mmCIF file of C-alpha atoms in Angstrom:
data_model
loop_
_atom_site.group_PDB
_atom_site.id
_atom_site.type_symbol
_atom_site.label_atom_id
_atom_site.label_comp_id
_atom_site.label_asym_id
_atom_site.label_seq_id
_atom_site.Cartn_x
_atom_site.Cartn_y
_atom_site.Cartn_z
ATOM 1 C CA MET A 1 -22.154 11.937 25.556
ATOM 2 C CA ASP A 2 -24.602 13.022 22.799
ATOM 3 C CA ARG A 3 -22.361 15.246 20.728
ATOM 4 C CA ILE A 4 -18.924 14.912 19.193
ATOM 5 C CA THR A 5 -17.205 18.069 18.016
ATOM 6 C CA THR A 6 -14.695 17.955 15.209
ATOM 7 C CA THR A 7 -12.705 20.859 13.869
ATOM 8 C CA SER A 8 -13.058 19.887 10.207
ATOM 9 C CA THR A 9 -16.823 19.283 9.992
ATOM 10 C CA GLY A 10 -18.317 21.235 12.894
ATOM 11 C CA GLU A 11 -20.512 19.617 15.483
ATOM 12 C CA LEU A 12 -21.970 16.164 14.915
ATOM 13 C CA THR A 13 -24.374 14.168 16.989
ATOM 14 C CA ALA A 14 -23.127 10.768 18.110
ATOM 15 C CA GLU A 15 -25.506 9.205 15.558
ATOM 16 C CA GLN A 16 -24.131 11.370 12.743
ATOM 17 C CA ALA A 17 -20.590 10.551 13.776
ATOM 18 C CA GLN A 18 -21.378 6.823 13.666
ATOM 19 C CA ALA A 19 -22.817 7.228 10.159
ATOM 20 C CA VAL A 20 -19.698 9.096 9.014
ATOM 21 C CA ILE A 21 -17.468 6.412 10.528
ATOM 22 C CA ALA A 22 -19.438 3.550 8.958
ATOM 23 C CA GLU A 23 -19.366 5.171 5.516
ATOM 24 C CA ALA A 24 -15.657 5.979 5.757
ATOM 25 C CA ARG A 25 -14.847 2.439 6.889
ATOM 26 C CA GLY A 26 -16.707 1.120 3.857
ATOM 27 C CA ARG A 27 -14.542 3.295 1.608
ATOM 28 C CA ILE A 28 -11.407 2.095 3.432
ATOM 29 C CA ASP A 29 -12.448 -1.527 2.893
ATOM 30 C CA GLU A 30 -12.932 -0.853 -0.824
ATOM 31 C CA LEU A 31 -9.543 0.848 -1.053
ATOM 32 C CA ASP A 32 -7.875 -2.022 0.807
ATOM 33 C CA GLN A 33 -9.368 -4.506 -1.656
ATOM 34 C CA ARG A 34 -8.060 -2.460 -4.587
ATOM 35 C CA ILE A 35 -4.611 -2.221 -2.963
ATOM 36 C CA ILE A 36 -4.530 -5.995 -2.412
ATOM 37 C CA GLU A 37 -5.433 -6.622 -6.050
ATOM 38 C CA LEU A 38 -2.755 -4.180 -7.235
ATOM 39 C CA VAL A 39 -0.143 -5.844 -5.022
ATOM 40 C CA ARG A 40 -1.094 -9.230 -6.471
ATOM 41 C CA GLN A 41 -0.737 -7.814 -9.985
ATOM 42 C CA ARG A 42 2.631 -6.311 -9.058
ATOM 43 C CA MET A 43 3.785 -9.681 -7.726
ATOM 44 C CA GLY A 44 2.948 -11.281 -11.084
ATOM 45 C CA VAL A 45 4.767 -8.631 -13.097
ATOM 46 C CA SER A 46 7.762 -8.859 -10.785
ATOM 47 C CA ALA A 47 7.845 -12.634 -11.281
ATOM 48 C CA GLU A 48 7.946 -12.058 -15.066
ATOM 49 C CA VAL A 49 10.900 -9.695 -14.703
ATOM 50 C CA GLN A 50 12.757 -12.098 -12.401
ATOM 51 C CA SER A 51 12.152 -15.020 -14.742
ATOM 52 C CA ALA A 52 13.408 -13.086 -17.756
ATOM 53 C CA ARG A 53 16.469 -11.942 -15.849
ATOM 54 C CA ILE A 54 17.300 -15.466 -14.646
ATOM 55 C CA THR A 55 16.698 -16.951 -18.120
ATOM 56 C CA THR A 56 19.360 -14.670 -19.535
ATOM 57 C CA GLY A 57 21.824 -15.547 -16.770
ATOM 58 C CA GLY A 58 21.208 -12.431 -14.699
ATOM 59 C CA PRO A 59 20.535 -12.177 -10.989
ATOM 60 C CA ARG A 60 17.047 -12.677 -9.603
ATOM 61 C CA LEU A 61 17.201 -9.254 -7.907
ATOM 62 C CA ALA A 62 18.335 -5.884 -9.231
ATOM 63 C CA LEU A 63 19.483 -3.915 -6.196
ATOM 64 C CA ASN A 64 19.819 -0.632 -8.123
ATOM 65 C CA ARG A 65 16.188 -0.956 -9.197
ATOM 66 C CA GLU A 66 15.120 -1.668 -5.622
ATOM 67 C CA LEU A 67 16.950 1.456 -4.443
ATOM 68 C CA GLU A 68 15.046 3.502 -7.050
ATOM 69 C CA ILE A 69 11.755 2.109 -5.768
ATOM 70 C CA LEU A 70 12.684 2.807 -2.142
ATOM 71 C CA ALA A 71 13.564 6.400 -3.040
ATOM 72 C CA ARG A 72 10.278 6.874 -4.920
ATOM 73 C CA TYR A 73 8.197 5.670 -1.981
ATOM 74 C CA ARG A 74 10.231 7.725 0.499
ATOM 75 C CA ALA A 75 9.757 10.848 -1.640
ATOM 76 C CA ALA A 76 6.011 10.270 -1.946
ATOM 77 C CA LEU A 77 5.216 9.074 1.588
ATOM 78 C CA GLY A 78 8.069 10.229 3.813
ATOM 79 C CA PRO A 79 10.274 7.969 5.935
ATOM 80 C CA GLN A 80 7.512 5.428 6.469
ATOM 81 C CA GLY A 81 7.250 5.097 2.702
ATOM 82 C CA THR A 82 10.582 3.297 2.825
ATOM 83 C CA GLU A 83 9.060 0.719 5.169
ATOM 84 C CA VAL A 84 6.054 0.273 2.873
ATOM 85 C CA ALA A 85 8.341 -0.200 -0.120
ATOM 86 C CA MET A 86 10.525 -2.703 1.741
ATOM 87 C CA GLN A 87 7.493 -4.823 2.560
ATOM 88 C CA LEU A 88 6.237 -4.581 -1.012
ATOM 89 C CA LEU A 89 9.615 -5.533 -2.442
ATOM 90 C CA GLU A 90 9.839 -8.497 -0.073
ATOM 91 C CA LEU A 91 6.391 -9.702 -1.176
ATOM 92 C CA CYS A 92 7.338 -9.342 -4.842
ATOM 93 C CA ARG A 93 10.698 -11.083 -4.648
ATOM 94 C CA GLY A 94 9.088 -14.503 -4.653
ATOM 95 C CA ARG A 95 10.955 -17.544 -3.492
ATOM 96 C CA ALA A 96 14.713 -17.808 -3.828
#
């Protein structure tokens, strides 16, 4: 098949489509790297908060705060945003 038709960009040759895909995948890889770095930064900040809370005799986790975060992600990303937030919170909780 020589041609691929898309509704958003019109008709593309197979070669053009491959170029679009390669360029878009490069952008995705860059975004993924930025997301990974931001998650690592978030993990560090979360560890600071947990340490401060524990130092003052508080609990390691603040469930009300976690519920706020879950709601924010759900509002921004829909039901799957809750799943993303749960995974992020789990990563940032550190070790018990």
